[in-house]
mmCIF file of C-alpha atoms in Angstrom:
data_model
loop_
_atom_site.group_PDB
_atom_site.id
_atom_site.type_symbol
_atom_site.label_atom_id
_atom_site.label_comp_id
_atom_site.label_asym_id
_atom_site.label_seq_id
_atom_site.Cartn_x
_atom_site.Cartn_y
_atom_site.Cartn_z
ATOM 1 C CA MET A 1 26.813 27.487 -2.877
ATOM 2 C CA THR A 2 24.198 26.384 -5.372
ATOM 3 C CA VAL A 3 20.628 26.507 -4.125
ATOM 4 C CA VAL A 4 18.289 23.962 -5.750
ATOM 5 C CA SER A 5 14.715 25.073 -5.828
ATOM 6 C CA THR A 6 12.167 22.360 -6.205
ATOM 7 C CA PRO A 7 8.905 23.610 -7.720
ATOM 8 C CA PRO A 8 5.749 22.758 -5.755
ATOM 9 C CA PRO A 9 3.711 19.796 -6.977
ATOM 10 C CA ALA A 10 1.103 20.670 -9.562
ATOM 11 C CA LEU A 11 -2.399 20.822 -8.170
ATOM 12 C CA PRO A 12 -4.878 19.113 -10.450
ATOM 13 C CA VAL A 13 -7.903 21.193 -11.412
ATOM 14 C CA ARG A 14 -11.253 19.818 -12.090
ATOM 15 C CA ASP A 15 -11.838 21.564 -15.442
ATOM 16 C CA LYS A 16 -8.902 23.101 -17.269
ATOM 17 C CA GLY A 17 -11.263 24.921 -19.602
ATOM 18 C CA ALA A 18 -12.770 26.795 -16.699
ATOM 19 C CA GLY A 19 -9.426 28.401 -15.739
ATOM 20 C CA ARG A 20 -9.271 29.109 -12.044
ATOM 21 C CA ALA A 21 -12.938 28.927 -11.495
ATOM 22 C CA LEU A 22 -13.851 26.098 -9.156
ATOM 23 C CA SER A 23 -17.538 26.295 -10.074
ATOM 24 C CA PRO A 24 -18.524 27.903 -13.427
ATOM 25 C CA MET A 25 -22.115 28.011 -12.140
ATOM 26 C CA LEU A 26 -21.058 29.984 -9.076
ATOM 27 C CA THR A 27 -19.020 32.356 -11.253
ATOM 28 C CA ARG A 28 -22.003 32.953 -13.449
ATOM 29 C CA LEU A 29 -24.266 33.523 -10.426
ATOM 30 C CA ALA A 30 -21.815 36.081 -9.060
ATOM 31 C CA GLU A 31 -21.743 37.943 -12.419
ATOM 32 C CA GLU A 32 -25.492 38.217 -12.549
ATOM 33 C CA ARG A 33 -25.624 39.219 -8.846
ATOM 34 C CA ALA A 34 -28.012 36.350 -8.105
ATOM 35 C CA THR A 35 -29.729 35.866 -4.760
ATOM 36 C CA GLY A 36 -30.549 32.365 -3.559
ATOM 37 C CA VAL A 37 -29.063 29.013 -2.425
ATOM 38 C CA LEU A 38 -26.500 26.936 -4.316
ATOM 39 C CA VAL A 39 -26.694 23.274 -3.311
ATOM 40 C CA ARG A 40 -23.629 21.174 -4.050
ATOM 41 C CA GLU A 41 -22.681 17.591 -3.110
ATOM 42 C CA HIS A 42 -20.671 18.558 -0.004
ATOM 43 C CA GLY A 43 -22.273 21.825 1.129
ATOM 44 C CA VAL A 44 -24.496 24.785 0.528
ATOM 45 C CA LEU A 45 -23.657 28.380 -0.318
ATOM 46 C CA HIS A 46 -26.087 31.213 0.387
ATOM 47 C CA LEU A 47 -25.801 34.133 -2.053
ATOM 48 C CA ALA A 48 -27.107 37.648 -1.756
ATOM 49 C CA GLU A 49 -26.626 39.942 -4.772
ATOM 50 C CA GLY A 50 -23.825 37.621 -6.012
ATOM 51 C CA ARG A 51 -21.892 37.595 -2.717
ATOM 52 C CA VAL A 52 -21.531 34.631 -0.304
ATOM 53 C CA VAL A 53 -23.262 35.494 2.966
ATOM 54 C CA HIS A 54 -23.305 32.061 4.568
ATOM 55 C CA ALA A 55 -22.013 28.527 3.945
ATOM 56 C CA GLU A 56 -22.867 25.164 5.416
ATOM 57 C CA SER A 57 -21.341 21.699 5.120
ATOM 58 C CA PRO A 58 -21.797 18.426 6.992
ATOM 59 C CA LEU A 59 -17.986 18.191 6.973
ATOM 60 C CA ALA A 60 -17.406 21.407 8.899
ATOM 61 C CA PRO A 61 -18.594 22.532 12.364
ATOM 62 C CA GLY A 62 -21.253 25.210 12.221
ATOM 63 C CA LEU A 63 -21.076 28.667 13.629
ATOM 64 C CA ASP A 64 -22.881 27.469 16.737
ATOM 65 C CA VAL A 65 -20.079 24.975 17.507
ATOM 66 C CA LEU A 66 -17.290 27.491 16.952
ATOM 67 C CA LEU A 67 -19.003 30.050 19.199
ATOM 68 C CA THR A 68 -19.930 27.804 22.093
ATOM 69 C CA ALA A 69 -17.133 25.205 22.209
ATOM 70 C CA HIS A 70 -14.638 27.352 24.056
ATOM 71 C CA GLY A 71 -16.879 29.639 26.023
ATOM 72 C CA THR A 72 -17.106 32.541 23.566
ATOM 73 C CA LEU A 73 -20.855 32.263 23.873
ATOM 74 C CA ALA A 74 -23.005 30.307 26.289
ATOM 75 C CA ALA A 75 -24.793 27.388 24.648
ATOM 76 C CA THR A 76 -28.102 28.518 26.139
ATOM 77 C CA ALA A 77 -27.698 31.975 24.547
ATOM 78 C CA TRP A 78 -27.264 30.378 21.095
ATOM 79 C CA GLN A 79 -30.215 28.037 21.663
ATOM 80 C CA GLN A 80 -32.448 30.903 22.598
ATOM 81 C CA ALA A 81 -31.392 32.921 19.509
ATOM 82 C CA ALA A 82 -31.846 29.884 17.256
ATOM 83 C CA ALA A 83 -35.288 29.269 18.583
ATOM 84 C CA ARG A 84 -36.393 32.794 17.706
ATOM 85 C CA THR A 85 -35.023 32.738 14.136
ATOM 86 C CA THR A 86 -35.080 30.457 11.105
ATOM 87 C CA GLY A 87 -31.384 29.782 10.558
ATOM 88 C CA PRO A 88 -27.869 30.211 11.966
ATOM 89 C CA LEU A 89 -27.145 33.424 10.039
ATOM 90 C CA LEU A 90 -30.283 35.109 11.420
ATOM 91 C CA ALA A 91 -29.487 33.786 14.872
ATOM 92 C CA ALA A 92 -26.032 35.351 14.646
ATOM 93 C CA GLU A 93 -27.516 38.643 13.545
ATOM 94 C CA LEU A 94 -29.943 38.589 16.483
ATOM 95 C CA LEU A 95 -26.987 37.994 18.893
ATOM 96 C CA LEU A 96 -25.193 40.922 17.248
ATOM 97 C CA ARG A 97 -28.152 43.312 17.649
ATOM 98 C CA SER A 98 -28.691 42.216 21.283
ATOM 99 C CA GLY A 99 -25.106 42.941 22.170
ATOM 100 C CA VAL A 100 -24.494 39.515 23.696
ATOM 101 C CA LEU A 101 -21.256 39.265 21.741
ATOM 102 C CA PRO A 102 -18.687 41.863 20.720
ATOM 103 C CA THR A 103 -19.097 42.752 17.068
ATOM 104 C CA GLY A 104 -15.504 41.891 16.120
ATOM 105 C CA ALA A 105 -15.595 38.490 17.766
ATOM 106 C CA LEU A 106 -18.863 37.539 16.070
ATOM 107 C CA GLU A 107 -17.695 38.792 12.685
ATOM 108 C CA LEU A 108 -14.439 36.912 12.883
ATOM 109 C CA CYS A 109 -16.117 33.664 13.902
ATOM 110 C CA HIS A 110 -18.682 34.113 11.133
ATOM 111 C CA LEU A 111 -15.957 34.494 8.518
ATOM 112 C CA ASP A 112 -14.100 31.473 9.929
ATOM 113 C CA ALA A 113 -17.216 29.329 9.607
ATOM 114 C CA LEU A 114 -17.974 30.644 6.139
ATOM 115 C CA TYR A 115 -14.530 29.939 4.690
ATOM 116 C CA ASP A 116 -14.390 26.558 6.475
ATOM 117 C CA ALA A 117 -17.728 25.300 5.133
ATOM 118 C CA GLY A 118 -17.142 27.010 1.761
ATOM 119 C CA TYR A 119 -13.927 25.011 1.316
ATOM 120 C CA PHE A 120 -15.883 21.743 1.479
ATOM 121 C CA ALA A 121 -18.852 23.068 -0.468
ATOM 122 C CA LEU A 122 -16.512 23.816 -3.391
ATOM 123 C CA ALA A 123 -14.807 20.400 -3.299
ATOM 124 C CA PRO A 124 -14.864 18.416 -6.517
ATOM 125 C CA SER A 125 -18.199 16.670 -6.815
ATOM 126 C CA SER A 126 -19.675 13.814 -8.760
ATOM 127 C CA THR A 127 -23.059 15.498 -9.192
ATOM 128 C CA PRO A 128 -23.960 18.886 -10.673
ATOM 129 C CA GLY A 129 -24.908 21.731 -8.402
ATOM 130 C CA ARG A 130 -28.424 23.126 -8.141
ATOM 131 C CA PHE A 131 -29.335 26.767 -7.610
ATOM 132 C CA ARG A 132 -32.633 27.878 -6.123
ATOM 133 C CA TYR A 133 -33.484 31.506 -6.542
ATOM 134 C CA ASP A 134 -34.716 32.795 -3.193
ATOM 135 C CA SER A 135 -35.138 36.228 -1.737
ATOM 136 C CA THR A 136 -34.327 35.140 1.829
ATOM 137 C CA PRO A 137 -30.566 35.572 1.741
ATOM 138 C CA ARG A 138 -29.608 39.195 2.094
ATOM 139 C CA LEU A 139 -26.708 41.493 2.801
ATOM 140 C CA GLY A 140 -26.974 42.017 6.524
ATOM 141 C CA PRO A 141 -24.769 43.372 9.275
ATOM 142 C CA LEU A 142 -22.380 40.412 9.143
ATOM 143 C CA PRO A 143 -19.654 40.536 6.462
ATOM 144 C CA SER A 144 -20.163 38.821 3.129
ATOM 145 C CA VAL A 145 -17.462 37.440 0.819
ATOM 146 C CA PRO A 146 -17.004 37.896 -2.933
ATOM 147 C CA VAL A 147 -17.124 34.606 -4.857
ATOM 148 C CA VAL A 148 -13.654 35.190 -6.294
ATOM 149 C CA ALA A 149 -12.211 35.556 -2.756
ATOM 150 C CA LEU A 150 -13.801 32.307 -1.565
ATOM 151 C CA GLU A 151 -12.497 30.423 -4.636
ATOM 152 C CA ARG A 152 -9.056 31.899 -4.233
ATOM 153 C CA GLU A 153 -8.879 30.904 -0.607
ATOM 154 C CA THR A 154 -10.197 27.428 -1.347
ATOM 155 C CA LEU A 155 -7.434 26.920 -3.962
ATOM 156 C CA ARG A 156 -4.832 28.123 -1.515
ATOM 157 C CA ARG A 157 -6.009 25.645 1.114
ATOM 158 C CA ARG A 158 -6.081 22.794 -1.404
ATOM 159 C CA LEU A 159 -2.501 23.536 -2.427
ATOM 160 C CA LEU A 160 -1.363 23.737 1.263
ATOM 161 C CA LEU A 161 -2.854 20.299 2.011
ATOM 162 C CA HIS A 162 -1.377 18.848 -1.163
ATOM 163 C CA ARG A 163 2.076 20.034 -0.143
ATOM 164 C CA LEU A 164 1.763 18.597 3.387
ATOM 165 C CA TRP A 165 0.639 15.125 2.162
ATOM 166 C CA PRO A 166 -0.751 14.565 -1.348
ATOM 167 C CA ASP A 167 -3.074 11.689 -0.522
ATOM 168 C CA PRO A 168 -6.502 12.945 0.611
ATOM 169 C CA ALA A 169 -7.708 9.543 1.894
ATOM 170 C CA ALA A 170 -7.296 10.595 5.574
ATOM 171 C CA ASP A 171 -9.558 13.588 5.066
ATOM 172 C CA THR A 172 -12.776 11.602 5.141
ATOM 173 C CA ALA A 173 -11.970 8.088 6.331
ATOM 174 C CA PRO A 174 -12.037 6.882 9.939
ATOM 175 C CA LEU A 175 -8.576 7.326 11.388
ATOM 176 C CA ILE A 176 -6.354 4.829 13.199
ATOM 177 C CA ARG A 177 -3.000 5.072 14.954
ATOM 178 C CA ALA A 178 -0.008 3.948 12.952
ATOM 179 C CA ASP A 179 1.633 0.646 14.000
ATOM 180 C CA PRO A 180 3.611 1.600 17.121
ATOM 181 C CA ALA A 181 6.022 -1.287 16.535
ATOM 182 C CA THR A 182 7.133 -0.053 13.155
ATOM 183 C CA GLY A 183 6.036 3.584 12.949
ATOM 184 C CA ARG A 184 5.906 3.127 9.170
ATOM 185 C CA ALA A 185 4.349 5.645 6.873
ATOM 186 C CA PRO A 186 3.075 4.681 3.396
ATOM 187 C CA ALA A 187 5.734 4.635 0.743
ATOM 188 C CA ASN A 188 3.225 5.528 -1.961
ATOM 189 C CA PRO A 189 0.807 8.281 -0.838
ATOM 190 C CA ALA A 190 -1.616 7.149 -3.449
ATOM 191 C CA ASP A 191 -1.779 3.704 -1.807
ATOM 192 C CA PRO A 192 -1.734 4.029 1.990
ATOM 193 C CA THR A 193 -1.665 0.213 2.417
ATOM 194 C CA THR A 194 1.810 -0.158 1.058
ATOM 195 C CA PRO A 195 4.649 -0.193 3.581
ATOM 196 C CA GLY A 196 7.259 2.541 3.450
ATOM 197 C CA THR A 197 10.213 3.845 5.277
ATOM 198 C CA ARG A 198 10.227 4.138 9.004
ATOM 199 C CA ALA A 199 8.955 7.489 10.218
ATOM 200 C CA ALA A 200 11.411 9.571 12.155
ATOM 201 C CA PRO A 201 10.778 8.725 15.854
ATOM 202 C CA ALA A 202 11.898 12.227 16.926
ATOM 203 C CA THR A 203 9.183 14.007 14.930
ATOM 204 C CA PRO A 204 7.679 16.424 17.464
ATOM 205 C CA VAL A 205 3.964 16.465 18.057
ATOM 206 C CA THR A 206 2.520 19.894 18.838
ATOM 207 C CA PRO A 207 -0.168 20.332 21.514
ATOM 208 C CA ARG A 208 -2.722 20.920 18.741
ATOM 209 C CA GLN A 209 -1.680 17.711 17.006
ATOM 210 C CA ARG A 210 -1.719 15.838 20.313
ATOM 211 C CA ALA A 211 -5.334 16.842 20.876
ATOM 212 C CA VAL A 212 -6.166 15.394 17.433
ATOM 213 C CA LEU A 213 -4.053 12.269 18.012
ATOM 214 C CA ASP A 214 -5.798 11.595 21.344
ATOM 215 C CA ARG A 215 -9.158 11.404 19.586
ATOM 216 C CA VAL A 216 -8.104 8.992 16.896
ATOM 217 C CA ASP A 217 -9.995 5.776 17.722
ATOM 218 C CA GLY A 218 -10.654 3.992 14.466
ATOM 219 C CA VAL A 219 -14.181 5.419 14.315
ATOM 220 C CA ARG A 220 -13.879 9.209 14.200
ATOM 221 C CA THR A 221 -13.108 11.001 10.976
ATOM 222 C CA ALA A 222 -11.338 14.342 10.740
ATOM 223 C CA ALA A 223 -14.715 16.103 10.648
ATOM 224 C CA ASP A 224 -15.807 14.259 13.854
ATOM 225 C CA ILE A 225 -12.605 15.270 15.593
ATOM 226 C CA ALA A 226 -13.004 18.911 14.495
ATOM 227 C CA ARG A 227 -16.548 18.995 15.838
ATOM 228 C CA ASN A 228 -15.422 17.321 19.085
ATOM 229 C CA LEU A 229 -12.672 19.863 19.554
ATOM 230 C CA GLY A 230 -14.796 22.845 18.414
ATOM 231 C CA ARG A 231 -12.195 23.738 15.783
ATOM 232 C CA GLN A 232 -12.431 24.599 12.133
ATOM 233 C CA ALA A 233 -12.404 21.456 10.016
ATOM 234 C CA PHE A 234 -9.734 22.752 7.672
ATOM 235 C CA HIS A 235 -7.305 23.409 10.576
ATOM 236 C CA THR A 236 -7.960 19.841 11.703
ATOM 237 C CA LEU A 237 -7.183 18.561 8.238
ATOM 238 C CA VAL A 238 -3.817 20.376 8.372
ATOM 239 C CA ASP A 239 -2.992 18.491 11.583
ATOM 240 C CA VAL A 240 -4.263 15.202 10.119
ATOM 241 C CA ARG A 241 -2.191 15.514 6.955
ATOM 242 C CA ARG A 242 0.940 16.354 9.021
ATOM 243 C CA LEU A 243 0.350 13.432 11.384
ATOM 244 C CA THR A 244 -0.208 11.158 8.379
ATOM 245 C CA ALA A 245 2.980 12.346 6.751
ATOM 246 C CA ALA A 246 4.853 11.652 10.046
ATOM 247 C CA GLY A 247 3.493 8.095 10.164
ATOM 248 C CA GLN A 248 1.502 8.773 13.345
ATOM 249 C CA ILE A 249 -1.946 8.020 11.910
ATOM 250 C CA ALA A 250 -3.480 6.475 8.794
ATOM 251 C CA PRO A 251 -6.885 5.946 7.247
ATOM 252 C CA ALA A 252 -8.597 2.859 8.559
ATOM 253 C CA PRO A 253 -8.397 0.060 5.959
ATOM 254 C CA THR A 254 -11.643 -0.780 4.344
ATOM 255 C CA ALA A 255 -13.065 -4.270 4.777
ATOM 256 C CA PRO A 256 -12.065 -6.513 1.894
ATOM 257 C CA ALA A 257 -14.829 -7.489 -0.448
ATOM 258 C CA PRO A 258 -16.053 -11.111 -0.021
ATOM 259 C CA PRO A 259 -14.653 -13.437 -2.665
ATOM 260 C CA PRO A 260 -17.031 -14.194 -5.508
ATOM 261 C CA PRO A 261 -18.841 -17.537 -5.327
ATOM 262 C CA PRO A 262 -17.376 -20.243 -7.481
ATOM 263 C CA PRO A 263 -18.939 -20.468 -10.910
ATOM 264 C CA TYR A 264 -21.794 -22.953 -11.211
ATOM 265 C CA GLN A 265 -20.615 -25.890 -13.277
ATOM 266 C CA VAL A 266 -23.162 -27.635 -15.409
ATOM 267 C CA THR A 267 -22.398 -31.174 -16.416
ATOM 268 C CA THR A 268 -23.161 -31.472 -20.064
ATOM 269 C CA ASP A 269 -21.538 -34.848 -20.797
ATOM 270 C CA PRO A 270 -22.606 -37.432 -18.209
ATOM 271 C CA ASP A 271 -20.985 -40.815 -18.097
ATOM 272 C CA ILE A 272 -23.516 -42.644 -20.258
ATOM 273 C CA ALA A 273 -21.891 -46.027 -19.571
ATOM 274 C CA LEU A 274 -22.259 -45.589 -15.802
ATOM 275 C CA LEU A 275 -25.927 -44.659 -16.141
ATOM 276 C CA LYS A 276 -26.510 -47.788 -18.304
ATOM 277 C CA ARG A 277 -24.934 -50.004 -15.697
ATOM 278 C CA LEU A 278 -27.067 -48.502 -12.968
ATOM 279 C CA ARG A 279 -30.204 -49.092 -15.123
ATOM 280 C CA ASP A 280 -29.253 -52.713 -15.793
ATOM 281 C CA ALA A 281 -28.601 -53.318 -12.105
ATOM 282 C CA LEU A 282 -32.022 -51.920 -11.141
ATOM 283 C CA GLU A 283 -33.801 -54.028 -13.772
ATOM 284 C CA ALA A 284 -32.092 -57.170 -12.508
ATOM 285 C CA LEU A 285 -33.578 -56.788 -9.026
#
């Protein structure tokens, strides 16, 4: 029996000249062991001696959400720690020193939040990043991550999502249920508005996917659903891409642009004869 192996689809890179580096600036900062804050379009990376110690993104739930959503930590305990410190990383270190959380549980949750927000912070951007040298970030008791490890994991996650469903439109748009009468998925992933083949009605929906599907209301985005569920945003994107590929959900269509007003027409050749007749009639009164 002949086995045909189909190579995975090529993942476009932002800058071929930069090799595998997602952010040449970040690579340079790691080489010089810089300490400070790198601000990018979709997130922030905190560096200490060239290593990533913390990451934040509006597209990913913070460490506080991941810790408190499922009872790992009481919300009041986090609020008290946050009130006594100047940021989520220092709040987590305070909780670690106080023994409120087991060391392993807090370290794991910290790394989950770091890789999750780091994925979005390293997303392709339309604006250049800005780095502010600052002595505040430091190598503390919580684990830090080498820049090369964060970039490698980000590339792996991009490729995984690309293989599940190559169109990223559902990642950031409000989500809607697919038409239950047709169950159709887009024929062309690059254009979700085009009709396609009927999705297989027997496609199973896992409990994790069902939780995502139950929160699709035409308003929430994948980031909103992740925050509501207290899950990592990337894991939610995996479910969203699979549900999109199965024809269960789709990005909400954008409102069509209003038609342009008709061009203003200037009459440059009036009916001279008509005007003369009107003048003659007025003079005869």
